[in-house]
Coordinates of C-alpha atoms and ligand atoms in Angstrom, one line a residue:
X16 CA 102.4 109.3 132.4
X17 CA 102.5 105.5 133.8
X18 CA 101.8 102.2 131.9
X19 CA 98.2 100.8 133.3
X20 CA 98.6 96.7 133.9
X21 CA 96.3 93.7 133.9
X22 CA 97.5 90.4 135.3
X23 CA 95.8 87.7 135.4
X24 CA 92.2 89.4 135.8
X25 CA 88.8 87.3 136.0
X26 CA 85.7 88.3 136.3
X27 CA 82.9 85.9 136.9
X28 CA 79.0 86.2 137.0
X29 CA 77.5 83.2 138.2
X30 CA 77.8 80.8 135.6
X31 CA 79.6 83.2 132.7
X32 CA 83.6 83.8 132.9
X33 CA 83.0 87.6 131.0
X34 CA 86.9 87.8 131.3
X35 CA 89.1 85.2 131.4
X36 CA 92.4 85.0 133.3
X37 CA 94.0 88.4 130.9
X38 CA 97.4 90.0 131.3
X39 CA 97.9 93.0 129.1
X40 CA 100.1 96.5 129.4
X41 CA 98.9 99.4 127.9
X42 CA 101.9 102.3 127.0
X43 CA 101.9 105.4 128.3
X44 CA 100.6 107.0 125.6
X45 CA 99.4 104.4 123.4
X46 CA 95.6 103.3 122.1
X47 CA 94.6 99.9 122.8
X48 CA 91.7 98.9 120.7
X49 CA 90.0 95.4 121.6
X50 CA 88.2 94.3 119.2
X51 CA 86.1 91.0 119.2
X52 CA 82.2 89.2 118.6
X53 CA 79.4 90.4 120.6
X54 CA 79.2 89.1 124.6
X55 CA 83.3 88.0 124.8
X56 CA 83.6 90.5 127.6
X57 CA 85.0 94.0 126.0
X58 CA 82.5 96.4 128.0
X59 CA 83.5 93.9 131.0
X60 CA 86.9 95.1 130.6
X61 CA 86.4 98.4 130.6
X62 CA 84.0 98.5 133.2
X63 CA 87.1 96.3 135.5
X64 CA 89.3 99.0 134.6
X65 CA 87.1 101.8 134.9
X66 CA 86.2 100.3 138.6
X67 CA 82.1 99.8 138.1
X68 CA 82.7 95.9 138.6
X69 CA 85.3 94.3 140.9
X70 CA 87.2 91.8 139.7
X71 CA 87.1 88.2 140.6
X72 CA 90.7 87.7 140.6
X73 CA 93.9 89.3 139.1
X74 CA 95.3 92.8 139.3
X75 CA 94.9 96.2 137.9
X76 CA 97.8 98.3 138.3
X77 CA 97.8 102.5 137.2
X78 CA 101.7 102.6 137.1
X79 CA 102.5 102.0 140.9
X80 CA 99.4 101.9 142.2
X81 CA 97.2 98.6 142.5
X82 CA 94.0 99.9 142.0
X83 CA 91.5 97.0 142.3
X84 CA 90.1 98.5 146.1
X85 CA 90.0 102.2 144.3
X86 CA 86.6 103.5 144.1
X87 CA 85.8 104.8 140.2
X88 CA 85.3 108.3 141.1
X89 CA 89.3 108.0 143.1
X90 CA 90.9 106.3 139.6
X91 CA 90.6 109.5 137.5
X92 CA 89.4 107.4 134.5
X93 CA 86.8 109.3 131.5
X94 CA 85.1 106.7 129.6
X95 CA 82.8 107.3 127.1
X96 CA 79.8 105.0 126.9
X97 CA 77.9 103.8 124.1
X98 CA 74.7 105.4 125.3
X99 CA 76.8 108.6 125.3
X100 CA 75.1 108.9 128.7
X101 CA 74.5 112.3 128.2
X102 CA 72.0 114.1 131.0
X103 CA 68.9 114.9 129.2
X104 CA 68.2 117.8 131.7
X105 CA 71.3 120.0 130.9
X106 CA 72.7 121.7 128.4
X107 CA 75.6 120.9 126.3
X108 CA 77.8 123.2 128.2
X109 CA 76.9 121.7 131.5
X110 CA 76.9 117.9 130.3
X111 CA 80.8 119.2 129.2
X112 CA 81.5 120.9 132.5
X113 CA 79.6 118.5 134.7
X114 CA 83.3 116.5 135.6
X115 CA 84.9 119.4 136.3
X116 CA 82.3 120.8 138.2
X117 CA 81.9 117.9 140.4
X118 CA 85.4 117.9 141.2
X119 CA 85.4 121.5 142.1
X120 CA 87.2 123.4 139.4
X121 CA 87.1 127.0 139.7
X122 CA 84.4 128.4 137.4
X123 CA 86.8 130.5 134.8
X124 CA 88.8 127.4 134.4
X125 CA 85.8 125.1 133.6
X126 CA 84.9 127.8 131.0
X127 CA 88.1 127.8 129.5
X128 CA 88.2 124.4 129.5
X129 CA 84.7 124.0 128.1
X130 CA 85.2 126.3 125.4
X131 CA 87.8 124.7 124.0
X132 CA 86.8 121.3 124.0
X133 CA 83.9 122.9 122.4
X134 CA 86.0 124.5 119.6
X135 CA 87.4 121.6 118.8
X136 CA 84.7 118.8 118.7
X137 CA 82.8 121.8 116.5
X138 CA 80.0 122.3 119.7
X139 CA 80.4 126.1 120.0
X140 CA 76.8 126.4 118.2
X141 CA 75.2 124.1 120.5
X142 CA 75.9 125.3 124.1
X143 CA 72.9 126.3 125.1
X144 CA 70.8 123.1 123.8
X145 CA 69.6 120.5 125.6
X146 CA 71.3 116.7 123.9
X147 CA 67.5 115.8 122.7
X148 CA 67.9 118.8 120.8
X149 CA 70.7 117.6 118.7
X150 CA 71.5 115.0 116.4
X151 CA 73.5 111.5 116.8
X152 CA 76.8 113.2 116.1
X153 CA 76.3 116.2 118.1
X154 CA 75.5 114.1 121.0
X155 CA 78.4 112.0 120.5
X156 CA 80.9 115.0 119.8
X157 CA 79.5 116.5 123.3
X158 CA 80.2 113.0 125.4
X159 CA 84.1 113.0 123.5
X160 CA 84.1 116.6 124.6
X161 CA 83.2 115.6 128.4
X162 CA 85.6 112.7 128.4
X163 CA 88.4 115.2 127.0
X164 CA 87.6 118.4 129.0
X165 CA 89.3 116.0 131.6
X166 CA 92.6 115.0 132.4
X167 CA 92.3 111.6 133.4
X168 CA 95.2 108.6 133.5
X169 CA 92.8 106.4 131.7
X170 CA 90.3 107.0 128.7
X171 CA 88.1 104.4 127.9
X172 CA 86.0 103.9 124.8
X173 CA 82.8 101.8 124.8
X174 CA 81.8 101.8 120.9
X175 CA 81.3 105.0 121.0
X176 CA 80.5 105.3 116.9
X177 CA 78.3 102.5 116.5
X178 CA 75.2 104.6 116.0
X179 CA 76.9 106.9 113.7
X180 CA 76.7 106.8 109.7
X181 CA 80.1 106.2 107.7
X182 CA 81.3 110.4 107.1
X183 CA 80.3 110.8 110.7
X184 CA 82.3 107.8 111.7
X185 CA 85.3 108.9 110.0
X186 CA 85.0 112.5 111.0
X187 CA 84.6 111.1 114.6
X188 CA 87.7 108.7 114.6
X189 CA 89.7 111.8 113.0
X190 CA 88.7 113.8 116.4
X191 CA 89.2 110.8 118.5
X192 CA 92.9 110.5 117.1
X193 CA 93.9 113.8 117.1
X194 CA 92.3 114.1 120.9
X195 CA 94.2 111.4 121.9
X196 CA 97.0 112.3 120.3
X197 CA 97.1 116.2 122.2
X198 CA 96.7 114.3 125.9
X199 CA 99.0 111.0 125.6
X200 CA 97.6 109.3 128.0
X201 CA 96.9 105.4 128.0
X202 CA 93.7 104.5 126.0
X203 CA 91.5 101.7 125.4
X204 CA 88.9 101.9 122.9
X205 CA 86.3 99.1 122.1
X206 CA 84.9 98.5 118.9
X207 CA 83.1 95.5 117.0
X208 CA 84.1 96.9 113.8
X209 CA 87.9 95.4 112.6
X210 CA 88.3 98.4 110.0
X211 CA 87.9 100.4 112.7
X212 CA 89.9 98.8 115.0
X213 CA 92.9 98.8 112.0
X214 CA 92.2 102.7 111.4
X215 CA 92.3 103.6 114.9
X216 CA 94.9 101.2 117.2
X217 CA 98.7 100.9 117.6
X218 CA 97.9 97.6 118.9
X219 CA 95.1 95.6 118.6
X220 CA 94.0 93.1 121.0
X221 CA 91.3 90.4 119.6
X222 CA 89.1 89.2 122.4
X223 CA 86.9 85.8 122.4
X224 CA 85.1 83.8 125.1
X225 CA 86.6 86.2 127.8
X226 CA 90.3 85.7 126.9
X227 CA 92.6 87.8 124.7
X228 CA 93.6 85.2 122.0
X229 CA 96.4 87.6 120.1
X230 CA 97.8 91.2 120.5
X231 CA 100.0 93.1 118.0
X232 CA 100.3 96.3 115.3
X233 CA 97.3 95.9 112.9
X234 CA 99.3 94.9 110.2
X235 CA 100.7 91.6 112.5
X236 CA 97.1 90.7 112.9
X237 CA 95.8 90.9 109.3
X238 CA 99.5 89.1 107.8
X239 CA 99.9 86.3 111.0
X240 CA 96.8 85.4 112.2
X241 CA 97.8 82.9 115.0
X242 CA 94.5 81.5 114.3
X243 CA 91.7 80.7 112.1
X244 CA 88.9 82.6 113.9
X245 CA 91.4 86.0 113.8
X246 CA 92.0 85.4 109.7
X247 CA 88.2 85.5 109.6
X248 CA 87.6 87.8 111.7
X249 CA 90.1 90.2 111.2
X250 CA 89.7 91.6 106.9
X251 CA 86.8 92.3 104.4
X252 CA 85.8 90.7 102.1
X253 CA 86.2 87.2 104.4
X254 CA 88.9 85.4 103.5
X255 CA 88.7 81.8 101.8
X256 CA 89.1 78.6 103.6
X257 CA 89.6 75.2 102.0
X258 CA 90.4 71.7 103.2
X259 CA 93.6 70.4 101.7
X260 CA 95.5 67.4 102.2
X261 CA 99.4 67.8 102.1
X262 CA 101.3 65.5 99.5
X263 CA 104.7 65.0 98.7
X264 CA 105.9 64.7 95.5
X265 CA 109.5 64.5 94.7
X266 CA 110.9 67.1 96.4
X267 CA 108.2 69.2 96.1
X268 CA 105.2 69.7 99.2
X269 CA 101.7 69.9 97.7
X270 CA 98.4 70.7 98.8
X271 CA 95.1 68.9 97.2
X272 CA 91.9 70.3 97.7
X273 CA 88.9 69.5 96.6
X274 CA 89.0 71.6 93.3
X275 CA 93.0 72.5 92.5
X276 CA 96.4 71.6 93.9
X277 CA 98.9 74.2 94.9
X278 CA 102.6 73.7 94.9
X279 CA 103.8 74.8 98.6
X280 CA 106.8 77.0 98.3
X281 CA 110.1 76.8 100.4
X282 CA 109.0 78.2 103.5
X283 CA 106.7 76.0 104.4
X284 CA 109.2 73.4 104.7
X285 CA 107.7 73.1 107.7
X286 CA 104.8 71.6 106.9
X287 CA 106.3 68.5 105.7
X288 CA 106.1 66.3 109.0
X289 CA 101.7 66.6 108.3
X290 CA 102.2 64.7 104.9
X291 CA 99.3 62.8 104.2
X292 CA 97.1 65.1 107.0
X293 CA 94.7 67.6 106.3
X294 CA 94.9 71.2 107.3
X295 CA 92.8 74.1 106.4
X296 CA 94.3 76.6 104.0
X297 CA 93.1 80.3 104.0
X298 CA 93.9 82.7 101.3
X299 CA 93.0 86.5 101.8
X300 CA 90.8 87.9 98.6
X301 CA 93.2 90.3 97.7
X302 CA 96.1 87.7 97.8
X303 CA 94.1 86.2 94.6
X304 CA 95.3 87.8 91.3
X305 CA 94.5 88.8 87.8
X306 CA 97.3 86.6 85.8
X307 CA 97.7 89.5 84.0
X308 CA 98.8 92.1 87.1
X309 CA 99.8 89.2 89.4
X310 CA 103.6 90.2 90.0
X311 CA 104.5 86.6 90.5
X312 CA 104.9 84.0 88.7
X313 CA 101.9 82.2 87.9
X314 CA 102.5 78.5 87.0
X315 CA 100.7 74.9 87.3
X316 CA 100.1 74.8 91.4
X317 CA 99.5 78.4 92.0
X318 CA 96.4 79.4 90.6
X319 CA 92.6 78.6 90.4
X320 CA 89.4 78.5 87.8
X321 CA 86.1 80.2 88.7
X322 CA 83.2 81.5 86.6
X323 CA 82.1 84.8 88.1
X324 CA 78.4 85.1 89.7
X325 CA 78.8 88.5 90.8
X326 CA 80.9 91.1 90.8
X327 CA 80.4 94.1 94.1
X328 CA 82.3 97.5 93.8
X329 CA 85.1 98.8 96.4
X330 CA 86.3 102.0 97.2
X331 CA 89.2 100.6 95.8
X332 CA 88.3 98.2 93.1
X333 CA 86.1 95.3 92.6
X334 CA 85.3 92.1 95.0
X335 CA 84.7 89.1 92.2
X336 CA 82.7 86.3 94.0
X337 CA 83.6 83.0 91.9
X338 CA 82.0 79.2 91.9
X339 CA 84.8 77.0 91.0
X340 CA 83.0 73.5 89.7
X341 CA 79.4 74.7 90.5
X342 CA 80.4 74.1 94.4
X343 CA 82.4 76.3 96.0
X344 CA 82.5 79.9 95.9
X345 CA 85.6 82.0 96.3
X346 CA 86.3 86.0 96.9
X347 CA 88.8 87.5 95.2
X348 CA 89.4 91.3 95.1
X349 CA 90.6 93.0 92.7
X350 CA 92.6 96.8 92.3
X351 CA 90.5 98.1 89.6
X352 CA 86.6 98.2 88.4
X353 CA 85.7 94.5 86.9
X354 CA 82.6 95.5 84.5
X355 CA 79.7 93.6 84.5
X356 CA 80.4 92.4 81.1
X357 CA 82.8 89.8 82.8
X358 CA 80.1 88.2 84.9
X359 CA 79.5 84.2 83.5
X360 CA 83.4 84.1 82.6
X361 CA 85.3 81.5 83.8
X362 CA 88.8 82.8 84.7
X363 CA 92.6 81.7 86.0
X364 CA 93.1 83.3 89.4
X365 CA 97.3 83.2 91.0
X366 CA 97.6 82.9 94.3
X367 CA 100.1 84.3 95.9
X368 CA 101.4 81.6 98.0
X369 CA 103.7 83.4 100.4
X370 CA 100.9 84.6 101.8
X371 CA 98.4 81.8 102.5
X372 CA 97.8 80.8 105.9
X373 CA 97.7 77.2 107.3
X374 CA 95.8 76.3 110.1
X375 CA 95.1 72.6 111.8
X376 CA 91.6 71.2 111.4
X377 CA 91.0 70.6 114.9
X378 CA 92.4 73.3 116.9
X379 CA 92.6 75.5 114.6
X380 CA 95.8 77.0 115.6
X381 CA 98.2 78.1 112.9
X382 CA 100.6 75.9 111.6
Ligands
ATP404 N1 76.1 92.2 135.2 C1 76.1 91.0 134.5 N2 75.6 89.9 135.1 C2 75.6 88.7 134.4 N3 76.3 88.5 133.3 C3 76.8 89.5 132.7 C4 76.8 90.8 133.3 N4 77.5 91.7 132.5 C5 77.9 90.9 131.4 N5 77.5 89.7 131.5 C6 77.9 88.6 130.6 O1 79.2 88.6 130.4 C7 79.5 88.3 129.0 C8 80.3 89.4 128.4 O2 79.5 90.6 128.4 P1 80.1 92.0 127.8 O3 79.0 93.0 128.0 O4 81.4 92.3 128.5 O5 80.3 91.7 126.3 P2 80.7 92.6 125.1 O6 81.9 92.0 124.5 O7 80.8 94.0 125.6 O8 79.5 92.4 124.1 P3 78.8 93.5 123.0 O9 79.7 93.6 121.9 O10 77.5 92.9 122.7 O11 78.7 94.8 123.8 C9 78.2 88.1 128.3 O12 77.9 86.7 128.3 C10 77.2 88.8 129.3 O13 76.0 88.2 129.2
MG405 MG1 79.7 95.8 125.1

C-alpha cells in the first residue's frame, strides 16, 4: 500500500484557520494518532482527508495520486465517526453491508464479508437488531465492523471511544489494533485522550491552533517535549512547573526557585549563556522520588520538602499531592500504595535531574 501526504494544507472558514499550513506523511501501514484540546482542527483533518471539505490550500496526495479534486465516495477512505453514524432504520447486518452493497458487491461475498467482521467485533448475536436496540459498545463495535468490512486506502478515526466506559474502551482499542494490524493500511485515529493516544499510535502527532506543533513515537513526546504546552498536555498526573532563575556558582549551574535550589547537572551545560534569566522548569511526577527507592544519588540541590495534603491511588501506586511552604503544591507519584497514615508528613522528595525539562518564559519553547 502507498504513503498518504499532506503538504502544506489550510483550511479556512471565514474568520477561523481550523488547519494551519500542515505537512505530514503517514506510512503505509502505520497509525497516526493526533491528539490535541478541543476546536484545534482534528475532525477538520480528517474530514480534508476524507474529502467532505476542500481544502483552502495545500495538497493531499494517496501515493501518486493528488487527490484534493477526488470526490469522497472516488478516494476509497472508511472513517468512523463519533456519532457512529449508524442508520437507525436497518439492521446490524445491513448498517455492516451497507458499503459493500453500495458499491455493488456480489451478495455471497458481502455475507462472507459481513460474517466475519461480525465474528470478530463479537456482533454475530446482534444481526438482526436494529442499533437503538443495542447498547453504546454494540453500536460502536457495529460502525468498526462497517469501516473494516471494507478495504479502503485510508481509515479514519473520529474519537470513536469517547462515549464508551474504561473495560469497553480498552476492549475497543484491543479490536481497533488488532483490525488495523490484519489490513495494514495507513490510519489516522483522533482522540482527545493522551493515554489513549500513547496506547494506540506508532506516532503521535499533537495538534494546537490548527498547526501540528510536534510529531514522534510516544515515548519522544512524553521524554522531549519541544514545548511546554506538550509536557502538560501529554502525561497524568500534570507535571510540575516552577519559575527558576539560573545561577552560577563556581563551576557549578544552579537553578533558584521560589522554594529550593537544584544543582544542574553536566548536560545542561547548555544552559549557561541564560545565567541570571529565568526559565520555567518542569519535572514529571514520577521523576520525583522516595529518598529511599530513588536510584540516584540524592544530595543538597536535588531534592524538595512537602507535607502531604492528599494522597489518590493509581493502578500502579500512589499520586502524593504536596504543599511545599504552605504555597505551592507539587505531584509526585509514587510505585507503591502511600497509606493514609502518611498524610500531614512533611517529607524529602529527589528529583531526578536528567530528566527535568526547561522551557523559556516567553515562548515557551524548550531550551
Ligand atoms: N463548518 C465550519 N464552519 C465554520 N467553522 C468551523 C466549521 N467546522 C469547524 N469549524 C471551526 O474550526 C475549528 C476546528 O474545529 P474542529 O471540529 O476541527 O476541531 P476538533 O479539534 O475536532 O475539536 P473537538 O475535539 O471539539 O472535536 C473550530 O474553531 C471550529 O469552530
Ligand atoms: Mg472533533
Amino acid at each position: 500500500m502507498s504513503t498518504i501526504a499532506i503538504e502544506r494544507l489550510t483550511k479556512q472558514f471565514d474568520d477561523v484557520v481550523a488547519v494551519n499550513d500542515v505537512s505530514l506523511e503517514i506510512g503505509a501501514n502505520e497509525m497516526l494518532v493526533i491528539v490535541g484540546p478541543s476546536g484545534c482542527g482534528k475532525t477538520t483533518l480528517l474530514r480534508l482527508l476524507a474529502g467532505l471539505e476542500a481544502p483552502t490550500s495545500g495538497k493531499i496526495q494517496f501515493g501518486e495520486r493528488v487527490v484534493n479534486k477526488v470526490r469522497p465516495r472516488d478516494r476509497n477512505v472508511s472513517m468512523v465517526f463519533q456519532n457512529y453514524a449508524l442508520f437507525p432504520a436497518l439492521n446490524v447486518y445491513n448498517n455492516i453491508a451497507y458499503g459493500l452493497q453500495a458499491r455493488g458487491f456480489p451478495k455471497d461475498k458481502i455475507r462472507s464479508k459481513v460474517m466475519e467482521a461480525a465474528e470478530m467485533l463479537r456482533l454475530e448475536d446482534n444481526l438482526e437488531r436494529k442499533p437503538s436496540m443495542l447498547s453504546g459498545g454494540q453500536q460502536q463495535r457495529v460502525a468498526l465492523a462497517r469501516a473494516y468490512v471494507r478495504t479502503a486506502d485510508l481509515y479514519l478515526f473520529d474519537e470513536p471511544l469517547a462515549n464508551l466506559d474504561v473495560p469497553l474502551r480498552q476492549q475497543a482499542r484491543t479490536d481497533i489494533l488488532a483490525l488495523h494490524k490484519r489490513k495494514g493500511r495507513p490510519s489516522v485515529y483522533v482522540t482527545h485522550d493522551q493515554a489513549e493516544a500513547m496506547a494506540l499510535g506508532d506516532r503521535i502527532a499533537v495538534m494546537r491552533d490548527g498547526k501540528i506543533v510536534q510529531i514522534g513515537s510516544s515515548d519522544e513526546i512524553y521524554s522531549r517535549p519541544n514545548s511546554k504546552f506538550i509536557a502538560y498536555f501529554i502525561g497524568t498526573p500534570s507535571i510540575n512547573f516552577w519559575e527558576g532563575t539560573v545561577l552560577e556558582k563556581g563551576d557549578t549551574l544552579r537553578l533558584k526557585t521560589e522554594h529550593f535550589e537544584m544543582v544542574l547537572p553536566d548536560s545542561f551545560a547548555r544552559v549557561r549563556p541564560l545565567v541570571g534569566k529565568t526559565v520555567t522548569v518542569g519535572v514529571r511526577p514520577e521523576d520525583l522520588h522516595s529518598l529511599r527507592t530513588a536510584e540516584f544519588e540524592t544530595k543538597v540541590g536535588n531534592t524538595l520538602n512537602g507535607t502531604i495534603e492528599l494522597i489518590e491511588a493509581l493502578p500502579y501506586g500512589s499520586a502524593v499531592y504536596l504543599m511545599m511552604d504552605d504555597q505551592q503544591l507539587v505531584t509526585a507519584t509514587m510505585p507503591t500504595r502511600v497509606p493514609n497514615s502518611y498524610m500531614g508528613r512533611t517529607i524529602e522528595l529527589g528529583i531526578d535531574m536528567e530528566k527535568i525539562h526547561l522551557f523559556d518564559v516567553e515562548s515557551e519553547q524548550v531550551i
